[in-house]
CSV table of C-alpha atoms in Angstrom, one decimal:
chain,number,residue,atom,x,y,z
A,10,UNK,CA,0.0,0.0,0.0
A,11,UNK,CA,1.9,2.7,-1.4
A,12,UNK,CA,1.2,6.3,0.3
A,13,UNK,CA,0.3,9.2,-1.3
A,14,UNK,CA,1.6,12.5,-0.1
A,15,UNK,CA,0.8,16.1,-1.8
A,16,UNK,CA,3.4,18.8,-1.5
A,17,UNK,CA,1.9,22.6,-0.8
A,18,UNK,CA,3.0,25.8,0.1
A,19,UNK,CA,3.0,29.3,-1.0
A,20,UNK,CA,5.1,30.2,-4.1
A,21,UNK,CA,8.9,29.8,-3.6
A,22,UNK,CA,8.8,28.2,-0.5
A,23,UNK,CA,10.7,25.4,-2.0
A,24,UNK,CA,8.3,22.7,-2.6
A,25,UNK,CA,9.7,21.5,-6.0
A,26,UNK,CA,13.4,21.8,-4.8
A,27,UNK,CA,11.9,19.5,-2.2
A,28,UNK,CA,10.7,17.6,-4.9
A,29,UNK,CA,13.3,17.3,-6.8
A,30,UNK,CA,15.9,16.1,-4.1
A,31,UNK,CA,13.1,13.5,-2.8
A,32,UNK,CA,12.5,12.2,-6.3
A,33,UNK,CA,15.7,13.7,-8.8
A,34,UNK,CA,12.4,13.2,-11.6
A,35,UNK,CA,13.7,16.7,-12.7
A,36,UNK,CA,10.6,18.9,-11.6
A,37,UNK,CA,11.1,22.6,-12.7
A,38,UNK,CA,12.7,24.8,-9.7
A,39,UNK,CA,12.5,28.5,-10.9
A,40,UNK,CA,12.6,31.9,-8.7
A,41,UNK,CA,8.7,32.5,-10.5
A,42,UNK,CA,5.5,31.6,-9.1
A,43,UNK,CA,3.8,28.9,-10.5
A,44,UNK,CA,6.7,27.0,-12.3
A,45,UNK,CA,5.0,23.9,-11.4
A,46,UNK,CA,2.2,23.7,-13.9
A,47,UNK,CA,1.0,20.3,-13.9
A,48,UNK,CA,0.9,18.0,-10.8
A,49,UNK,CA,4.6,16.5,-10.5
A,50,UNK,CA,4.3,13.3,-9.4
A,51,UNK,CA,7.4,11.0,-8.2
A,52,UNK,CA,7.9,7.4,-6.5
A,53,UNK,CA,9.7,8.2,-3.5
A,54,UNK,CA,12.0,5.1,-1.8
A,55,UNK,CA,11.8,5.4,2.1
A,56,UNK,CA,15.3,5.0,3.5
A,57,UNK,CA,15.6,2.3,6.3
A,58,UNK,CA,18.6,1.0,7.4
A,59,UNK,CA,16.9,-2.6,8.6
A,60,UNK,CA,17.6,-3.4,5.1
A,61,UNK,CA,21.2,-3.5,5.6
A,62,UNK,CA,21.1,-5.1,8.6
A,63,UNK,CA,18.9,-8.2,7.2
A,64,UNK,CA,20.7,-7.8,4.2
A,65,UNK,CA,23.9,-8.4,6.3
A,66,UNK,CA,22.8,-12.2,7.4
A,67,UNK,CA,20.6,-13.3,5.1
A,68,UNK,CA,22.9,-12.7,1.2
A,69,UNK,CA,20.1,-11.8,-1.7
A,70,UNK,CA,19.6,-10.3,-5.2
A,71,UNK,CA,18.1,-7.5,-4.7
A,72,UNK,CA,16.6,-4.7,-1.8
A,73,UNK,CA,13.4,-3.4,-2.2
A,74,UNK,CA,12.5,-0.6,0.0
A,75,UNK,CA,8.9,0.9,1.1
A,76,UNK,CA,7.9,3.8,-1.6
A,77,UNK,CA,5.7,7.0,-0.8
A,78,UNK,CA,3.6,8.7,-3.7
A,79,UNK,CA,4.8,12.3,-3.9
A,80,UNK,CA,2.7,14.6,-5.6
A,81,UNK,CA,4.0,18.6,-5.8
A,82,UNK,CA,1.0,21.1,-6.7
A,83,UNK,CA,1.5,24.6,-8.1
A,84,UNK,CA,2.1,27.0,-5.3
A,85,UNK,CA,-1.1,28.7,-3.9
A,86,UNK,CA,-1.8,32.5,-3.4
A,87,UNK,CA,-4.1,33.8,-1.5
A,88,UNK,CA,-7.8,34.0,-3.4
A,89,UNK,CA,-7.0,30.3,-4.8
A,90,UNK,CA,-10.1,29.1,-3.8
A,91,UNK,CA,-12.0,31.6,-5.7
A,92,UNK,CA,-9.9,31.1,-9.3
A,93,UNK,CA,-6.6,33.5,-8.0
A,94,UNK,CA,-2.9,32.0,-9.3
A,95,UNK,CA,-4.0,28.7,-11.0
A,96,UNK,CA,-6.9,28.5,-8.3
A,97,UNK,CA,-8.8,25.3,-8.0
A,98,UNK,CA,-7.3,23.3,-10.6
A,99,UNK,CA,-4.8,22.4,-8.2
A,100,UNK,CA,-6.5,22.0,-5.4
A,101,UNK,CA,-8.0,19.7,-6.9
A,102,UNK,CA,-5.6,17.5,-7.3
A,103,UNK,CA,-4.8,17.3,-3.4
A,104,UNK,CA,-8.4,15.7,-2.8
A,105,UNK,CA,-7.2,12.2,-3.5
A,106,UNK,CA,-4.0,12.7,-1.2
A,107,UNK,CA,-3.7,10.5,2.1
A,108,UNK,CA,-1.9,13.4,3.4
A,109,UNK,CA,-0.6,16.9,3.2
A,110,UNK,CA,2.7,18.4,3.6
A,111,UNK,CA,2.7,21.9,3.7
A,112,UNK,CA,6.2,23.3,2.8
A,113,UNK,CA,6.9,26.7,4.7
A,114,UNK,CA,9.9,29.1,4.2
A,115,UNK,CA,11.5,29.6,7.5
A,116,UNK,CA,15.2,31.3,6.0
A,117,UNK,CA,16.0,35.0,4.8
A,118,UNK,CA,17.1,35.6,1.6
A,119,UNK,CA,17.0,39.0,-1.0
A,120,UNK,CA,17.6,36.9,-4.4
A,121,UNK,CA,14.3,34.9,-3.9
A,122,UNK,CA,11.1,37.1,-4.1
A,123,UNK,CA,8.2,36.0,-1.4
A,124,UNK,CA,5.2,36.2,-2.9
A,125,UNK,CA,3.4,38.6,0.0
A,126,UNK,CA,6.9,40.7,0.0
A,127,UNK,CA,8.5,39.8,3.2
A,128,UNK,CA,8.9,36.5,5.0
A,129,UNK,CA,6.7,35.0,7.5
A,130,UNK,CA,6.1,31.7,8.1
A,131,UNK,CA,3.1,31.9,10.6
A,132,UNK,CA,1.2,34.3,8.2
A,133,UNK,CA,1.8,32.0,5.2
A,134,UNK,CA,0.6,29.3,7.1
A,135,UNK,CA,-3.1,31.0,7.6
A,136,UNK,CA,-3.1,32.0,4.2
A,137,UNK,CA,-2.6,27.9,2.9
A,138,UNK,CA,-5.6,26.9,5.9
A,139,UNK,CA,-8.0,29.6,4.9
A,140,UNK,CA,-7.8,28.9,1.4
A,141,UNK,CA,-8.4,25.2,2.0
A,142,UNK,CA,-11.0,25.5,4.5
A,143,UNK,CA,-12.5,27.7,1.4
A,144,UNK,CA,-12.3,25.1,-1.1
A,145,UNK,CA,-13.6,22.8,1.1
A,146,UNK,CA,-16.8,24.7,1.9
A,147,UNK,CA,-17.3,24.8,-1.2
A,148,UNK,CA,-17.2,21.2,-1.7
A,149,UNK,CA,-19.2,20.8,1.3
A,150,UNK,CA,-21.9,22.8,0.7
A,151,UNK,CA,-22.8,20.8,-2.7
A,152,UNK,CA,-23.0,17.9,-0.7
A,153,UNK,CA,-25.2,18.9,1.5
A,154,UNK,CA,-27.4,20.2,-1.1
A,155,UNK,CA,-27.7,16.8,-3.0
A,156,UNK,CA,-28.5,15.1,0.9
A,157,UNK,CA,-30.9,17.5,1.7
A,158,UNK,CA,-32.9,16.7,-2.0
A,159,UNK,CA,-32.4,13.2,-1.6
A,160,UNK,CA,-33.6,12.5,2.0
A,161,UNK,CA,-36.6,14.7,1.4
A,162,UNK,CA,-38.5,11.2,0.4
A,163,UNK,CA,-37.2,9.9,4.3
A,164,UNK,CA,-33.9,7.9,2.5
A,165,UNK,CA,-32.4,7.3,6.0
A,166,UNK,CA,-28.8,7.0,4.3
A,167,UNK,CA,-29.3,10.3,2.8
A,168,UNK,CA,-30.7,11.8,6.0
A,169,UNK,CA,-27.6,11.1,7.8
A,170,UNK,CA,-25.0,12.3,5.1
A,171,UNK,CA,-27.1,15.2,5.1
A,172,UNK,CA,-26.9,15.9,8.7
A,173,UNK,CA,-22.6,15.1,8.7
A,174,UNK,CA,-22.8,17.4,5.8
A,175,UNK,CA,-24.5,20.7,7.8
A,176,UNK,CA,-22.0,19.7,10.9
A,177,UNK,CA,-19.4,20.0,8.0
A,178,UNK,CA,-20.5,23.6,6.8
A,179,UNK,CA,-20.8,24.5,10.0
A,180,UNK,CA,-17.5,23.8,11.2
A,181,UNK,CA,-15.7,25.1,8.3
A,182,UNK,CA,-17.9,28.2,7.8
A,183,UNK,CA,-16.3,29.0,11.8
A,184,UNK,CA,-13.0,28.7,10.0
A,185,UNK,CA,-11.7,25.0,11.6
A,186,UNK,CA,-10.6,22.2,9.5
A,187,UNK,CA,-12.5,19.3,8.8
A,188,UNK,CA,-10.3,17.2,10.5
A,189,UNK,CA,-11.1,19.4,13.9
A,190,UNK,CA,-14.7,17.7,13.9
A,191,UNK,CA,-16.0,15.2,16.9
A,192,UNK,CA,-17.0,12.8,14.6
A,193,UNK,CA,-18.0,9.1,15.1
A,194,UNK,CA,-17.0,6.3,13.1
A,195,UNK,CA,-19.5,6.6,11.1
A,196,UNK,CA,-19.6,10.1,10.5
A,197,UNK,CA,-15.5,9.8,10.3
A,198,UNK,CA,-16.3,7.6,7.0
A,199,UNK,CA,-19.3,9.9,5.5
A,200,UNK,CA,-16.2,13.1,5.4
A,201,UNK,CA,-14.1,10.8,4.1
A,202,UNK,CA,-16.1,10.2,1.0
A,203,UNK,CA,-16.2,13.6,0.4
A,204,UNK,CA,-12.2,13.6,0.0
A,205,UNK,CA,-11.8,17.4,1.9
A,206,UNK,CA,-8.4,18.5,2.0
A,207,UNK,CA,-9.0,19.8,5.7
A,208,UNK,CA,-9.9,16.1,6.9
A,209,UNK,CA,-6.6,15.3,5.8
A,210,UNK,CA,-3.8,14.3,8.6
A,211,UNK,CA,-1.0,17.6,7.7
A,212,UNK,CA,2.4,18.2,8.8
A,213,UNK,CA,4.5,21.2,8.5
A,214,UNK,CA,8.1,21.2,6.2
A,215,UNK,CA,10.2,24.2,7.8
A,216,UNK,CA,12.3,24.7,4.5
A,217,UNK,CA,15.7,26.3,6.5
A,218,UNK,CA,19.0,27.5,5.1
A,219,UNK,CA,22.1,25.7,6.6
A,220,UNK,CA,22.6,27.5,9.6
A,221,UNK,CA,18.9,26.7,10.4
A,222,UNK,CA,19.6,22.9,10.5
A,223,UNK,CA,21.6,23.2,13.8
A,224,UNK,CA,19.3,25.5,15.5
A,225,UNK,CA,15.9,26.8,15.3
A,226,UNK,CA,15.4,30.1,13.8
A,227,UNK,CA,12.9,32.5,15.0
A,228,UNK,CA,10.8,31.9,11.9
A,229,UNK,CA,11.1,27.5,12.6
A,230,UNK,CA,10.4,28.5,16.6
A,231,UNK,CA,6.9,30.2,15.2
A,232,UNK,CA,5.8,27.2,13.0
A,233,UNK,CA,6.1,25.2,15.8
A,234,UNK,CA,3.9,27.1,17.9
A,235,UNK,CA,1.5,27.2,15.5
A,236,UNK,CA,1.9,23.3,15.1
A,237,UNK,CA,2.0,22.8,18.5
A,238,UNK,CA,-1.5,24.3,19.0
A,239,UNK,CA,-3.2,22.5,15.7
A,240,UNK,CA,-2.0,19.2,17.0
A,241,UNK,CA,0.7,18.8,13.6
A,242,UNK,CA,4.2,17.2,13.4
A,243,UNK,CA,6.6,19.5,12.2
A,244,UNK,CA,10.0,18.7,10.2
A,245,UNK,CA,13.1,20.9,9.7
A,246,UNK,CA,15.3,20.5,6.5
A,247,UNK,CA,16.7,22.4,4.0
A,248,UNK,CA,15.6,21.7,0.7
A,249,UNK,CA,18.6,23.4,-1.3
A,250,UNK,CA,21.0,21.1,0.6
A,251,UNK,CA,18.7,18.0,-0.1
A,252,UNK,CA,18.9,18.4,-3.7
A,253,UNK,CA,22.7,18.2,-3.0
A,254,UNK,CA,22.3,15.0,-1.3
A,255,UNK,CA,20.3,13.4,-3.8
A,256,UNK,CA,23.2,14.1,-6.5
A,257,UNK,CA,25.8,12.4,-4.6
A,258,UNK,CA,26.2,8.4,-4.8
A,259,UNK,CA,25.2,6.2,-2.0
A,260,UNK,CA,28.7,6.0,-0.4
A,261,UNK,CA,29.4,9.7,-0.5
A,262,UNK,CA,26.0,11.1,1.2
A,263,UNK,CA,27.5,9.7,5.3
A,264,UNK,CA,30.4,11.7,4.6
A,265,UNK,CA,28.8,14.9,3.2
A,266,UNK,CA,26.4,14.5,6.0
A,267,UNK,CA,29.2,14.6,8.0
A,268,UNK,CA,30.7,17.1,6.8
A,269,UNK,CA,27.5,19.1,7.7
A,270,UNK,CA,27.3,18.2,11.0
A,271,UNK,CA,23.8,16.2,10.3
A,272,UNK,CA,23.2,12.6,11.5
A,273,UNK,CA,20.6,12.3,8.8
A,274,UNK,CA,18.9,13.7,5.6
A,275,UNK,CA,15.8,15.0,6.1
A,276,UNK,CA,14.7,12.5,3.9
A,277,UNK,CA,14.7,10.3,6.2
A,278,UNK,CA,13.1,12.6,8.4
A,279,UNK,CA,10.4,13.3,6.4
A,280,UNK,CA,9.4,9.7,5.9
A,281,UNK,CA,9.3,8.8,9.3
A,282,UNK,CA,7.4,11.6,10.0
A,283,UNK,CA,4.8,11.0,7.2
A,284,UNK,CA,4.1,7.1,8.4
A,285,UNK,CA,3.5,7.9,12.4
A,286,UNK,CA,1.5,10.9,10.5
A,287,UNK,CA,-0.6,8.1,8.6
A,288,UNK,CA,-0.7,5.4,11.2
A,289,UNK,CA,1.9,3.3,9.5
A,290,UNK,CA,4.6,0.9,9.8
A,291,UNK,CA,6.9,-1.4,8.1
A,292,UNK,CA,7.5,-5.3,7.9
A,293,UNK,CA,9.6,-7.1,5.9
A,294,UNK,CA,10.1,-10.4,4.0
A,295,UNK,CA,13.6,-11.8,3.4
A,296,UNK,CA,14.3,-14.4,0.9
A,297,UNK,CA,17.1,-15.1,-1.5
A,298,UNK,CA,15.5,-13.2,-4.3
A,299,UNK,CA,15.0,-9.9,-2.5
A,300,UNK,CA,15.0,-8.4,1.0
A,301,UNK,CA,11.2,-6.3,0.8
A,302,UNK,CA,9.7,-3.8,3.0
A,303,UNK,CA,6.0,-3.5,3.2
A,304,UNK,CA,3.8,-0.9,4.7
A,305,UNK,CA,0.9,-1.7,7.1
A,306,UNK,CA,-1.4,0.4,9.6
A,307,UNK,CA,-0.1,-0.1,12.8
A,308,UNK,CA,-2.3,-2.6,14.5
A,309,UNK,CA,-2.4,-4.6,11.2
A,310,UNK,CA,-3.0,-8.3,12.0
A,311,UNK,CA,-1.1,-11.3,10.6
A,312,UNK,CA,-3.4,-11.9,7.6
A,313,UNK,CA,-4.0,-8.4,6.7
A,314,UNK,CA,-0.3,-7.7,6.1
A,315,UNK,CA,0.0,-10.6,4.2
A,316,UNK,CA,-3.4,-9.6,1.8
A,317,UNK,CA,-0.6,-6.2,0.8
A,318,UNK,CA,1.3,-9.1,-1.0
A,319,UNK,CA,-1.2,-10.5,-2.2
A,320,UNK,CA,-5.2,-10.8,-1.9
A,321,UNK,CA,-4.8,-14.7,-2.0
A,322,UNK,CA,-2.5,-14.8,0.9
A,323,UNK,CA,-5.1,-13.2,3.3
A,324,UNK,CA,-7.3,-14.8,1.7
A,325,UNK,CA,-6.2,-18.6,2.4
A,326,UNK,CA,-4.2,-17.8,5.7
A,327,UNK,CA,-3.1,-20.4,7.9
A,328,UNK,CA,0.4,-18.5,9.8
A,329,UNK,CA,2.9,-16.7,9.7
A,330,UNK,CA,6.8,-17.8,10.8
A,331,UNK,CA,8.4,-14.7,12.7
A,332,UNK,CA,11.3,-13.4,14.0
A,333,UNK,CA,13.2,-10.0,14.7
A,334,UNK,CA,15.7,-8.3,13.3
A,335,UNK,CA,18.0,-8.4,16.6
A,336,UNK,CA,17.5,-12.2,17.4
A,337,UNK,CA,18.5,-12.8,13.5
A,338,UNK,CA,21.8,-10.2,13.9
A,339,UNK,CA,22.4,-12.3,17.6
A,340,UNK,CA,22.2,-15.9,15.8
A,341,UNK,CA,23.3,-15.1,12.4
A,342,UNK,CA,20.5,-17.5,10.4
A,343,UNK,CA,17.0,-18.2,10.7
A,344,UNK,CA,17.8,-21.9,11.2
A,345,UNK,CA,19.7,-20.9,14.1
A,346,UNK,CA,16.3,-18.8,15.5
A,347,UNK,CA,14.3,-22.2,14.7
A,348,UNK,CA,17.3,-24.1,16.7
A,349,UNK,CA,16.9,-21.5,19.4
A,350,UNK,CA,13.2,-21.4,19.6
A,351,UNK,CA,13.2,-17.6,18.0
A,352,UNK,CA,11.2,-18.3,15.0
A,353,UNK,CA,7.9,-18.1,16.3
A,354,UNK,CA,4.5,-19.3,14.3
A,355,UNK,CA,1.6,-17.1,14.7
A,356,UNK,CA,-2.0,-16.9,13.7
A,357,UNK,CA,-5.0,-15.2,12.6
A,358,UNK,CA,-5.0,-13.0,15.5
A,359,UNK,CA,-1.5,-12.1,15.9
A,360,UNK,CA,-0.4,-8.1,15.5
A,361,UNK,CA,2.4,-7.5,13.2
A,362,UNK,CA,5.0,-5.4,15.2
A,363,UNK,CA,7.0,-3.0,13.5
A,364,UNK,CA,10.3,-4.5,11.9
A,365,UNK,CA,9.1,-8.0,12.2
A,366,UNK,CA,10.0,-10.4,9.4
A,367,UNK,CA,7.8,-12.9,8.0
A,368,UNK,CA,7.3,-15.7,6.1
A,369,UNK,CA,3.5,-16.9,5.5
A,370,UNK,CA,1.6,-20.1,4.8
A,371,UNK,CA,-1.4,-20.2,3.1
A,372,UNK,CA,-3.8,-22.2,0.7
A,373,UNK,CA,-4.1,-21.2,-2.8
């Protein structure tokens, strides 16, 4: 189950410099608004060393690492909702995200023009929520029309997607996201189907300069206020110096992290962030062919991460063998595990943990 993830921001923020280090697909980066005229969209590897370190006992052709969907959207301007900049045409294409990244620019510099003329995060910020919370009412309030014509003939179906809808207009007509609602279950699953961009799960990208990586500027200390009261995760990198990264072969990005003073790209960062943002986790498979990671929601049972194989393996089920990356680094094989009673079977009911391995058994 491969993620999907939109990129937005104000214009030249740094969302497809971003974009281009996360995915090196080439995405125009310009000092111009709205360089980005058409969705870019980019397959993403999530970096996790476990590979290695399963990779280091068990020898195999090939590593396959967990991808997220990256899509970068034109940069928005305030008045989008209503047709401003390129307007809704691209907030459109946001609707069918899992989540929402929202680049902000956190550094000072004269060469590269802000669209509102001087830099502030916490004001760009506002701008991106209003205009969402816009386009959603929007959305919103054409649902509720088409519930409140088809319950008038007592459809009890439509009477209750018309009464989420009206909570829904409500709430975003008092300028809070859709995600802010009390919902139920039930009413959780009637604003998902109307794919608002404000019910999606956000986190905040504080694009920095360099000096910004090693302390937080006044302009990062203000996002995370802001985060802090909206609930939201919020990631520090700098997107110039990612693109750098991305250029550099495997064996050369430790040392140029190094050099920087970082343990870690922000790559990394940014992926971990976006799965804890989305409930997620990884497991992993380990054969002689290839070493895979798959992604799961956390609290995923045995046969429901094996169905993201394959629909037949949940399907026809009977267990899963199991171990974990320490015990298999402590005893060097899973025959030594099995010896040491460290390969464990599990059934139906068992919850996948996060880095277990797994084999499964099933009928065809």
């Amino acid at each position: 189950m491969a993620l999907q993830a939109g990129i937005v921001g104000l214009p030249n923020v740094g969302k497809s410099t971003l974009f281009n280090a996360l995915t090196a697909a080439g995405a125009e980066a310009a000092n111009y608004p709205f360089c980005t005229i058409e969705p870019n969209v980019g397959i993403v590897p999530v970096p996790d060393p476990r590979l290695r370190l399963i990779q280091s006992k068990i020898a195999t052709q090939k590593l396959l690492p967990a991808v997220v969907e990256i899509v970068d959207i034109a940069g928005l301007v305030r008045g989008a909702s209503q047709g401003e900049g390129l307007g809704n045409q691209f907030l459109g294409h946001i609707r069918s995200t899992d989540a929402i990244l929202q680049v902000v620019r956190c550094f000072e510099d004269a060469d590269i023009t802000h669209v509102d003329g001087t830099v502030n995060p916490v004001r760009d910020i506002e701008t991106i929520g209003i205009e969402l919370i816009f386009a959603d009412l929007d959305s919103a309030e054409k649902r509720l029309d088409k519930y409140r014509k088809q319950s008038k003939g007592g459809d009890k179906e439509a009477t209750f997607h018309r009464d989420v809808a009206e909570k829904l207009v409500a709430l975003l007509t008092a300028g809070k996201p859709a995600r802010a609602g009390d919902w139920t279950d039930d009413e959780r699953a009637s604003v998902n189907q109307a794919q608002l961009i404000t019910a999606k799960p956000m986190l905040f990208v504080c694009n920095v300069d360099e000096p910004g990586l090693h302390a937080d500027n006044a302009h990062v200390t203000a996002v995370r206020g802001v985060a802090a009261a909206l609930g939201a995760e919020v990631v520090v990198l700098c997107a110039k110096i990612e693109a750098e990264i991305s250029e550099l072969d495997e064996a050369d990005r430790a040392a140029f992290l190094a050099d920087l003073g970082i343990a870690e790209s922000g790559l990394a960062k940014l992926a971990r962030a976006t799965y804890k943002l989305l409930g997620l986790q990884t497991y992993f498979t380990a054969g002689e062919k290839e070493i895979r990671a798959w992604t799961i929601p956390v609290g995923a049972k045995a046969p429901q991460a094996a169905g993201v194989i394959h629909t037949d393996f949940e399907k026809g089920f009977i267990r899963a063998e199991v171990y974990t990356i320490p015990d298999l680094l402590a005893l060097g094989s899973e025959a030594a595990m099995k010896a040491a009673g460290k390969l464990r079977l599990e059934g139906k009911e068992y919850v996948v943990q996060d880095g277990d391995v797994m084999h499964f058994r099933f009928n065809v």
